[in-house]
Amino acid sequence: MAEDIRFDGRVAVITGAGNGLGRDYALEIARRGGAVLVNDLGGSGAGVGASRNAADAVVDEIRAAGGKAAANHDSVATRAGGEAIVAAAVEAFGKVDIVISNAGFLRNARFEDIDDDKLDALIDVHLKGAFYVAQPAYRIMRRNGYGRFVFTGSASAMFGHAWQANYAAAKGGLMGLSHIVAIEGSAYGITSNLLMPTAQSRLMAEMDDGFMEIPDFARSVQEADYSAVQDRLLPAFNTPLALYLASERCRTTHGIFSANGGRYAQVLIQATQGWISPAGPEAPSVEDVAGHFDRICDATTLHRPMTVYDEFNAVAAAARERDAAAVPAA
């Protein structure tokens, strides 16, 4: 049997930890010996209002079970708030080893109806909020030579969900943020991964089925088979993967992972082999691209670049192969 994964001596900052996924993460890390800074502004699933009750209740529950926790009620949506959250963890426990960026909410609407209130609020909390907490925590982790970031992404950004352009834009930004933190952090013992969780939570109350007006998307919704996973769409089914990614045992970084109904998977961003245009200084025409579009989209052979320069190397290899094929046999 595998050795238990523990968090003894580790300090975790978890945003949005007063309810749902964040609460479950906090309780389990504390149960496994970690100290937890439970951050929650206490707003609704639409990001309205504030209350100290949610974070305080989770802290009380952890302490009652013999664990270590402190509450924080600052908003992630400002740089000052992010710094205050990290400072609270340092004041309570002396350091920060883990950040699980989980705070968020929904304000769904048709793409053409999303105003600045619906856009800015989600960008501020999901994307900028994750940045504002991660940056001061990263500085501490770099000095200490150890750190774990788990950013909360979404299938809405990776695969698409109607009426969530604002939410998907924010979550898509987190993919890029996590990749760069992973690359830069690799020199300092810091890993960063993105988790796409799936759970029934209070955010579901903010869902509006107006998106059923879109025929193709409505068909996808209607054909979705929940029968095998309905009782597995609970926060607890996401926690094992979230905590593994946050653990010392996990050395994987620069990854995107999905937890969905008890199925755990890595999600990959890859490029097709594509079409390399003829050698020479002349750019191909639009018609050339159109004529080779099937080859451009052919997913038979895939390449997974881990940096911008990995893609350049793949292109260079294809160009060398093209040029070698053009040389007449002796």
mmCIF file of C-alpha atoms in Angstrom:
data_model
loop_
_atom_site.group_PDB
_atom_site.id
_atom_site.type_symbol
_atom_site.label_atom_id
_atom_site.label_comp_id
_atom_site.label_asym_id
_atom_site.label_seq_id
_atom_site.Cartn_x
_atom_site.Cartn_y
_atom_site.Cartn_z
ATOM 1 C CA MET A 1 0.000 0.000 0.000
ATOM 2 C CA ALA A 2 1.308 3.470 -0.882
ATOM 3 C CA GLU A 3 2.616 5.658 1.906
ATOM 4 C CA ASP A 4 0.119 8.242 3.149
ATOM 5 C CA ILE A 5 0.449 11.696 1.638
ATOM 6 C CA ARG A 6 0.887 14.143 4.489
ATOM 7 C CA PHE A 7 1.181 17.906 4.820
ATOM 8 C CA ASP A 8 2.931 18.078 8.190
ATOM 9 C CA GLY A 9 4.989 21.256 8.425
ATOM 10 C CA ARG A 10 3.392 22.719 5.302
ATOM 11 C CA VAL A 11 1.297 25.879 5.141
ATOM 12 C CA ALA A 12 -1.482 26.177 2.560
ATOM 13 C CA VAL A 13 -3.336 29.290 1.460
ATOM 14 C CA ILE A 14 -6.708 28.372 -0.027
ATOM 15 C CA THR A 15 -8.897 31.107 -1.463
ATOM 16 C CA GLY A 16 -12.650 30.684 -1.628
ATOM 17 C CA ALA A 17 -12.340 28.071 1.124
ATOM 18 C CA GLY A 18 -15.535 28.871 2.991
ATOM 19 C CA ASN A 19 -17.736 26.607 0.879
ATOM 20 C CA GLY A 20 -17.715 23.848 -1.716
ATOM 21 C CA LEU A 21 -14.430 22.769 -3.248
ATOM 22 C CA GLY A 22 -12.213 25.109 -1.237
ATOM 23 C CA ARG A 23 -13.762 24.028 2.038
ATOM 24 C CA ASP A 24 -13.187 20.373 1.220
ATOM 25 C CA TYR A 25 -9.567 21.043 0.256
ATOM 26 C CA ALA A 26 -8.974 22.927 3.508
ATOM 27 C CA LEU A 27 -10.503 20.253 5.718
ATOM 28 C CA GLU A 28 -8.496 17.465 4.089
ATOM 29 C CA ILE A 29 -5.148 19.268 4.117
ATOM 30 C CA ALA A 30 -5.676 20.046 7.802
ATOM 31 C CA ARG A 31 -6.655 16.442 8.495
ATOM 32 C CA ARG A 32 -3.377 15.383 6.913
ATOM 33 C CA GLY A 33 -1.326 17.640 9.162
ATOM 34 C CA GLY A 34 -1.085 20.895 7.214
ATOM 35 C CA ALA A 35 -1.777 24.388 8.501
ATOM 36 C CA VAL A 36 -4.403 26.207 6.433
ATOM 37 C CA LEU A 37 -5.137 29.882 5.856
ATOM 38 C CA VAL A 38 -8.860 29.760 5.031
ATOM 39 C CA ASN A 39 -9.653 32.763 2.857
ATOM 40 C CA ASP A 40 -13.214 33.637 1.932
ATOM 41 C CA LEU A 41 -14.876 36.998 1.393
ATOM 42 C CA GLY A 42 -18.228 35.397 2.114
ATOM 43 C CA GLY A 43 -20.062 36.574 -1.001
ATOM 44 C CA SER A 44 -22.803 34.798 -2.918
ATOM 45 C CA GLY A 45 -22.385 32.524 -5.919
ATOM 46 C CA ALA A 46 -22.757 35.670 -8.030
ATOM 47 C CA GLY A 47 -20.060 37.528 -6.090
ATOM 48 C CA VAL A 48 -22.457 39.746 -4.156
ATOM 49 C CA GLY A 49 -22.119 40.667 -0.492
ATOM 50 C CA ALA A 50 -19.622 39.673 2.175
ATOM 51 C CA SER A 51 -19.662 37.754 5.450
ATOM 52 C CA ARG A 52 -17.048 36.441 7.862
ATOM 53 C CA ASN A 53 -19.187 33.427 8.733
ATOM 54 C CA ALA A 54 -18.094 31.026 5.979
ATOM 55 C CA ALA A 55 -14.335 31.202 6.597
ATOM 56 C CA ASP A 56 -14.767 31.294 10.374
ATOM 57 C CA ALA A 57 -16.964 28.186 10.341
ATOM 58 C CA VAL A 58 -14.363 26.185 8.393
ATOM 59 C CA VAL A 59 -11.616 27.284 10.778
ATOM 60 C CA ASP A 60 -13.752 26.303 13.764
ATOM 61 C CA GLU A 61 -14.352 22.883 12.211
ATOM 62 C CA ILE A 62 -10.640 22.325 11.575
ATOM 63 C CA ARG A 63 -9.645 23.407 15.067
ATOM 64 C CA ALA A 64 -12.352 21.294 16.665
ATOM 65 C CA ALA A 65 -10.793 18.268 14.970
ATOM 66 C CA GLY A 66 -7.358 19.186 16.320
ATOM 67 C CA GLY A 67 -6.059 20.856 13.175
ATOM 68 C CA LYS A 68 -4.324 24.161 12.542
ATOM 69 C CA ALA A 69 -6.150 26.943 10.696
ATOM 70 C CA ALA A 70 -6.637 30.690 10.580
ATOM 71 C CA ALA A 71 -9.325 32.722 8.842
ATOM 72 C CA ASN A 72 -8.904 35.596 6.425
ATOM 73 C CA HIS A 73 -11.659 37.692 4.874
ATOM 74 C CA ASP A 74 -9.778 39.892 2.389
ATOM 75 C CA SER A 75 -10.822 40.089 -1.244
ATOM 76 C CA VAL A 76 -8.481 38.541 -3.810
ATOM 77 C CA ALA A 77 -9.598 41.146 -6.353
ATOM 78 C CA THR A 78 -6.997 43.776 -5.426
ATOM 79 C CA ARG A 79 -3.229 43.683 -5.145
ATOM 80 C CA ALA A 80 -3.497 44.900 -1.551
ATOM 81 C CA GLY A 81 -5.960 42.118 -0.795
ATOM 82 C CA GLY A 82 -3.685 39.447 -2.251
ATOM 83 C CA GLU A 83 -0.740 40.719 -0.241
ATOM 84 C CA ALA A 84 -2.859 40.813 2.923
ATOM 85 C CA ILE A 85 -3.941 37.196 2.424
ATOM 86 C CA VAL A 86 -0.357 35.982 2.112
ATOM 87 C CA ALA A 87 0.765 38.193 5.004
ATOM 88 C CA ALA A 88 -1.957 36.670 7.189
ATOM 89 C CA ALA A 89 -0.625 33.185 6.470
ATOM 90 C CA VAL A 90 2.918 34.257 7.318
ATOM 91 C CA GLU A 91 1.756 35.955 10.515
ATOM 92 C CA ALA A 92 -0.192 32.875 11.607
ATOM 93 C CA PHE A 93 2.180 30.122 10.492
ATOM 94 C CA GLY A 94 5.498 31.681 9.456
ATOM 95 C CA LYS A 95 5.555 30.862 5.737
ATOM 96 C CA VAL A 96 3.575 29.773 2.663
ATOM 97 C CA ASP A 97 4.243 26.464 0.894
ATOM 98 C CA ILE A 98 1.028 25.893 -1.061
ATOM 99 C CA VAL A 99 -1.497 28.115 -2.811
ATOM 100 C CA ILE A 100 -4.753 26.687 -4.105
ATOM 101 C CA SER A 101 -6.445 29.485 -6.000
ATOM 102 C CA ASN A 102 -10.118 28.607 -5.801
ATOM 103 C CA ALA A 103 -12.083 31.851 -5.261
ATOM 104 C CA GLY A 104 -14.675 32.629 -7.901
ATOM 105 C CA PHE A 105 -18.262 33.041 -8.988
ATOM 106 C CA LEU A 106 -20.466 33.171 -12.086
ATOM 107 C CA ARG A 107 -22.368 35.918 -13.883
ATOM 108 C CA ASN A 108 -23.668 34.172 -16.977
ATOM 109 C CA ALA A 109 -25.123 35.959 -19.986
ATOM 110 C CA ARG A 110 -25.143 35.912 -23.768
ATOM 111 C CA PHE A 111 -21.838 37.066 -25.216
ATOM 112 C CA GLU A 112 -23.432 40.180 -26.717
ATOM 113 C CA ASP A 113 -25.031 41.098 -23.367
ATOM 114 C CA ILE A 114 -21.938 40.904 -21.146
ATOM 115 C CA ASP A 115 -21.255 44.425 -19.894
ATOM 116 C CA ASP A 116 -18.236 45.648 -17.947
ATOM 117 C CA ASP A 117 -19.842 44.725 -14.636
ATOM 118 C CA LYS A 118 -20.142 41.096 -15.696
ATOM 119 C CA LEU A 119 -16.718 41.071 -17.368
ATOM 120 C CA ASP A 120 -14.525 43.040 -14.981
ATOM 121 C CA ALA A 121 -15.848 41.333 -11.864
ATOM 122 C CA LEU A 122 -14.905 37.881 -13.148
ATOM 123 C CA ILE A 123 -11.528 38.943 -14.526
ATOM 124 C CA ASP A 124 -10.759 40.673 -11.207
ATOM 125 C CA VAL A 125 -11.502 37.623 -9.061
ATOM 126 C CA HIS A 126 -10.667 34.593 -11.201
ATOM 127 C CA LEU A 127 -7.621 35.881 -13.095
ATOM 128 C CA LYS A 128 -6.243 38.953 -11.356
ATOM 129 C CA GLY A 129 -7.184 37.518 -7.963
ATOM 130 C CA ALA A 130 -5.138 34.396 -8.628
ATOM 131 C CA PHE A 131 -2.243 36.580 -9.797
ATOM 132 C CA TYR A 132 -2.444 38.887 -6.780
ATOM 133 C CA VAL A 133 -2.258 36.016 -4.286
ATOM 134 C CA ALA A 134 0.279 33.959 -6.217
ATOM 135 C CA GLN A 135 2.829 36.730 -6.697
ATOM 136 C CA PRO A 136 3.654 37.498 -3.035
ATOM 137 C CA ALA A 137 3.432 33.790 -2.213
ATOM 138 C CA TYR A 138 5.850 32.997 -5.055
ATOM 139 C CA ARG A 139 8.444 35.370 -3.621
ATOM 140 C CA ILE A 140 8.333 33.489 -0.313
ATOM 141 C CA MET A 141 8.471 30.097 -2.038
ATOM 142 C CA ARG A 142 11.441 31.180 -4.136
ATOM 143 C CA ARG A 143 13.391 32.204 -1.042
ATOM 144 C CA ASN A 144 12.533 28.906 0.644
ATOM 145 C CA GLY A 145 13.257 26.754 -2.414
ATOM 146 C CA TYR A 146 9.877 25.023 -2.373
ATOM 147 C CA GLY A 147 6.307 25.711 -3.460
ATOM 148 C CA ARG A 148 3.147 24.251 -4.934
ATOM 149 C CA PHE A 149 0.546 26.197 -6.933
ATOM 150 C CA VAL A 150 -2.787 24.722 -7.952
ATOM 151 C CA PHE A 151 -4.796 27.122 -10.098
ATOM 152 C CA THR A 152 -8.472 26.369 -10.677
ATOM 153 C CA GLY A 153 -9.317 26.249 -14.355
ATOM 154 C CA SER A 154 -12.505 25.160 -16.068
ATOM 155 C CA ALA A 155 -13.770 22.937 -18.846
ATOM 156 C CA SER A 156 -15.692 26.034 -19.973
ATOM 157 C CA ALA A 157 -12.398 27.594 -21.032
ATOM 158 C CA MET A 158 -10.804 24.418 -22.365
ATOM 159 C CA PHE A 159 -13.792 22.938 -24.207
ATOM 160 C CA GLY A 160 -16.469 25.653 -24.228
ATOM 161 C CA HIS A 161 -19.790 26.491 -22.563
ATOM 162 C CA ALA A 162 -22.336 28.932 -23.960
ATOM 163 C CA TRP A 163 -23.224 32.021 -21.932
ATOM 164 C CA GLN A 164 -19.865 31.945 -20.137
ATOM 165 C CA ALA A 165 -17.591 34.095 -22.308
ATOM 166 C CA ASN A 166 -16.536 36.186 -19.295
ATOM 167 C CA TYR A 167 -15.885 33.155 -17.086
ATOM 168 C CA ALA A 168 -14.069 31.228 -19.819
ATOM 169 C CA ALA A 169 -11.894 34.229 -20.695
ATOM 170 C CA ALA A 170 -10.786 34.524 -17.070
ATOM 171 C CA LYS A 171 -10.190 30.796 -16.670
ATOM 172 C CA GLY A 172 -8.340 30.653 -19.976
ATOM 173 C CA GLY A 173 -5.975 33.309 -18.687
ATOM 174 C CA LEU A 174 -5.192 31.075 -15.733
ATOM 175 C CA MET A 175 -3.871 28.410 -18.097
ATOM 176 C CA GLY A 176 -1.250 30.837 -19.350
ATOM 177 C CA LEU A 177 -0.460 32.062 -15.846
ATOM 178 C CA SER A 178 0.063 28.541 -14.546
ATOM 179 C CA HIS A 179 2.359 27.655 -17.457
ATOM 180 C CA ILE A 180 4.625 30.649 -16.832
ATOM 181 C CA VAL A 181 4.746 30.110 -13.063
ATOM 182 C CA ALA A 182 5.730 26.499 -13.797
ATOM 183 C CA ILE A 183 8.523 27.502 -16.181
ATOM 184 C CA GLU A 184 9.974 30.224 -13.945
ATOM 185 C CA GLY A 185 9.426 28.260 -10.746
ATOM 186 C CA SER A 186 11.255 25.196 -12.051
ATOM 187 C CA ALA A 187 14.547 26.794 -10.988
ATOM 188 C CA TYR A 188 13.391 27.135 -7.377
ATOM 189 C CA GLY A 189 11.581 23.932 -6.464
ATOM 190 C CA ILE A 190 8.185 25.423 -7.328
ATOM 191 C CA THR A 191 5.567 23.513 -9.320
ATOM 192 C CA SER A 192 2.404 24.884 -10.880
ATOM 193 C CA ASN A 193 -0.543 22.999 -12.330
ATOM 194 C CA LEU A 194 -4.082 23.808 -13.409
ATOM 195 C CA LEU A 195 -7.009 21.725 -12.169
ATOM 196 C CA MET A 196 -10.360 21.673 -13.969
ATOM 197 C CA PRO A 197 -12.798 20.444 -11.290
ATOM 198 C CA THR A 198 -16.396 19.380 -11.798
ATOM 199 C CA ALA A 199 -18.799 19.573 -8.883
ATOM 200 C CA GLN A 200 -22.312 20.523 -7.977
ATOM 201 C CA SER A 201 -21.960 23.627 -5.850
ATOM 202 C CA ARG A 202 -23.716 26.860 -4.996
ATOM 203 C CA LEU A 203 -22.349 28.300 -8.248
ATOM 204 C CA MET A 204 -24.774 25.997 -10.049
ATOM 205 C CA ALA A 205 -27.586 28.165 -8.689
ATOM 206 C CA GLU A 206 -26.250 30.968 -10.888
ATOM 207 C CA MET A 207 -26.644 28.907 -14.069
ATOM 208 C CA ASP A 208 -29.283 30.122 -16.511
ATOM 209 C CA ASP A 209 -30.547 27.648 -19.098
ATOM 210 C CA GLY A 210 -31.047 30.420 -21.614
ATOM 211 C CA PHE A 211 -28.114 28.888 -23.476
ATOM 212 C CA MET A 212 -30.549 26.222 -24.673
ATOM 213 C CA GLU A 213 -31.526 28.709 -27.401
ATOM 214 C CA ILE A 214 -28.374 27.631 -29.285
ATOM 215 C CA PRO A 215 -29.377 24.460 -31.194
ATOM 216 C CA ASP A 216 -26.009 22.689 -31.444
ATOM 217 C CA PHE A 217 -25.086 23.454 -27.843
ATOM 218 C CA ALA A 218 -28.560 22.488 -26.612
ATOM 219 C CA ARG A 219 -28.180 19.148 -28.373
ATOM 220 C CA SER A 220 -24.882 18.582 -26.562
ATOM 221 C CA VAL A 221 -26.531 19.370 -23.221
ATOM 222 C CA GLN A 222 -29.480 17.077 -23.922
ATOM 223 C CA GLU A 223 -27.231 14.205 -24.982
ATOM 224 C CA ALA A 224 -25.042 14.442 -21.884
ATOM 225 C CA ASP A 225 -25.350 11.228 -19.848
ATOM 226 C CA TYR A 226 -25.117 11.965 -16.133
ATOM 227 C CA SER A 227 -26.523 8.621 -15.001
ATOM 228 C CA ALA A 228 -23.160 7.057 -14.153
ATOM 229 C CA VAL A 229 -21.713 10.094 -12.378
ATOM 230 C CA GLN A 230 -24.641 11.922 -10.784
ATOM 231 C CA ASP A 231 -23.682 10.900 -7.242
ATOM 232 C CA ARG A 232 -19.998 11.580 -7.925
ATOM 233 C CA LEU A 233 -20.293 15.273 -8.797
ATOM 234 C CA LEU A 234 -19.394 16.245 -5.243
ATOM 235 C CA PRO A 235 -16.450 18.366 -4.051
ATOM 236 C CA ALA A 236 -14.930 15.305 -2.351
ATOM 237 C CA PHE A 237 -14.338 13.649 -5.729
ATOM 238 C CA ASN A 238 -12.118 16.570 -6.801
ATOM 239 C CA THR A 239 -10.092 16.773 -3.609
ATOM 240 C CA PRO A 240 -7.778 13.759 -4.159
ATOM 241 C CA LEU A 241 -6.305 15.218 -7.353
ATOM 242 C CA ALA A 242 -6.132 18.763 -5.984
ATOM 243 C CA LEU A 243 -4.248 17.594 -2.910
ATOM 244 C CA TYR A 244 -1.897 15.342 -4.832
ATOM 245 C CA LEU A 245 -0.922 18.281 -7.066
ATOM 246 C CA ALA A 246 -0.356 20.344 -3.901
ATOM 247 C CA SER A 247 1.743 17.674 -2.214
ATOM 248 C CA GLU A 248 5.491 17.287 -1.865
ATOM 249 C CA ARG A 249 5.275 13.901 -3.558
ATOM 250 C CA CYS A 250 3.983 15.416 -6.800
ATOM 251 C CA ARG A 251 6.893 16.618 -8.944
ATOM 252 C CA THR A 252 4.752 17.107 -12.046
ATOM 253 C CA THR A 253 4.514 20.692 -13.225
ATOM 254 C CA HIS A 254 3.206 22.688 -16.211
ATOM 255 C CA GLY A 255 0.178 20.409 -16.421
ATOM 256 C CA ILE A 256 -3.565 20.704 -16.915
ATOM 257 C CA PHE A 257 -5.719 18.121 -15.175
ATOM 258 C CA SER A 258 -9.410 17.232 -15.119
ATOM 259 C CA ALA A 259 -11.408 15.786 -12.241
ATOM 260 C CA ASN A 260 -14.861 14.824 -13.479
ATOM 261 C CA GLY A 261 -17.241 12.344 -11.880
ATOM 262 C CA GLY A 262 -14.472 10.252 -10.359
ATOM 263 C CA ARG A 263 -12.405 10.173 -13.572
ATOM 264 C CA TYR A 264 -8.992 11.838 -13.329
ATOM 265 C CA ALA A 265 -7.149 12.778 -16.516
ATOM 266 C CA GLN A 266 -4.428 14.964 -17.913
ATOM 267 C CA VAL A 267 -5.603 17.443 -20.542
ATOM 268 C CA LEU A 268 -3.050 18.257 -23.231
ATOM 269 C CA ILE A 269 -2.458 21.227 -25.511
ATOM 270 C CA GLN A 270 -0.887 19.880 -28.686
ATOM 271 C CA ALA A 271 -0.140 20.893 -32.257
ATOM 272 C CA THR A 272 -0.764 18.800 -35.340
ATOM 273 C CA GLN A 273 2.132 17.954 -37.619
ATOM 274 C CA GLY A 274 0.587 20.493 -39.952
ATOM 275 C CA TRP A 275 1.765 21.592 -43.383
ATOM 276 C CA ILE A 276 5.119 23.251 -43.981
ATOM 277 C CA SER A 277 5.139 25.529 -47.004
ATOM 278 C CA PRO A 278 7.739 25.225 -49.796
ATOM 279 C CA ALA A 279 11.281 26.447 -49.143
ATOM 280 C CA GLY A 280 12.228 29.960 -50.143
ATOM 281 C CA PRO A 281 11.527 33.577 -49.167
ATOM 282 C CA GLU A 282 8.073 33.750 -50.763
ATOM 283 C CA ALA A 283 5.139 33.364 -48.377
ATOM 284 C CA PRO A 284 2.361 30.978 -49.400
ATOM 285 C CA SER A 285 -0.925 32.367 -50.686
ATOM 286 C CA VAL A 286 -4.288 32.193 -48.981
ATOM 287 C CA GLU A 287 -5.222 29.609 -51.608
ATOM 288 C CA ASP A 288 -2.168 27.521 -50.680
ATOM 289 C CA VAL A 289 -3.328 27.421 -47.066
ATOM 290 C CA ALA A 290 -6.884 26.584 -48.127
ATOM 291 C CA GLY A 291 -5.608 23.782 -50.335
ATOM 292 C CA HIS A 292 -3.682 22.216 -47.467
ATOM 293 C CA PHE A 293 -6.198 22.874 -44.709
ATOM 294 C CA ASP A 294 -7.120 19.213 -44.268
ATOM 295 C CA ARG A 295 -3.458 18.447 -43.647
ATOM 296 C CA ILE A 296 -3.176 21.398 -41.260
ATOM 297 C CA CYS A 297 -6.047 19.925 -39.234
ATOM 298 C CA ASP A 298 -4.987 16.266 -39.477
ATOM 299 C CA ALA A 299 -4.593 15.026 -35.887
ATOM 300 C CA THR A 300 -2.901 11.741 -36.800
ATOM 301 C CA THR A 301 0.452 12.994 -35.494
ATOM 302 C CA LEU A 302 0.557 15.391 -32.552
ATOM 303 C CA HIS A 303 3.360 17.320 -30.864
ATOM 304 C CA ARG A 304 3.216 18.780 -27.360
ATOM 305 C CA PRO A 305 5.354 21.934 -27.065
ATOM 306 C CA MET A 306 6.249 22.810 -23.466
ATOM 307 C CA THR A 307 7.671 26.238 -24.345
ATOM 308 C CA VAL A 308 7.464 28.661 -27.270
ATOM 309 C CA TYR A 309 10.846 27.382 -28.425
ATOM 310 C CA ASP A 310 9.738 23.761 -28.488
ATOM 311 C CA GLU A 311 7.346 24.731 -31.263
ATOM 312 C CA PHE A 312 10.135 26.489 -33.181
ATOM 313 C CA ASN A 313 12.207 23.311 -32.929
ATOM 314 C CA ALA A 314 9.327 21.217 -34.289
ATOM 315 C CA VAL A 315 8.956 23.593 -37.243
ATOM 316 C CA ALA A 316 12.701 23.506 -37.896
ATOM 317 C CA ALA A 317 12.671 19.699 -37.866
ATOM 318 C CA ALA A 318 9.805 19.668 -40.373
ATOM 319 C CA ALA A 319 11.676 22.118 -42.601
ATOM 320 C CA ARG A 320 14.804 19.953 -42.536
ATOM 321 C CA GLU A 321 12.714 16.919 -43.424
ATOM 322 C CA ARG A 322 11.128 18.845 -46.317
ATOM 323 C CA ASP A 323 14.508 19.980 -47.606
ATOM 324 C CA ALA A 324 16.015 16.502 -47.330
ATOM 325 C CA ALA A 325 13.133 15.069 -49.343
ATOM 326 C CA ALA A 326 13.728 17.679 -52.056
ATOM 327 C CA VAL A 327 17.372 16.679 -52.598
ATOM 328 C CA PRO A 328 17.654 14.382 -55.652
ATOM 329 C CA ALA A 329 19.073 10.951 -54.998
ATOM 330 C CA ALA A 330 22.704 10.593 -56.091
#
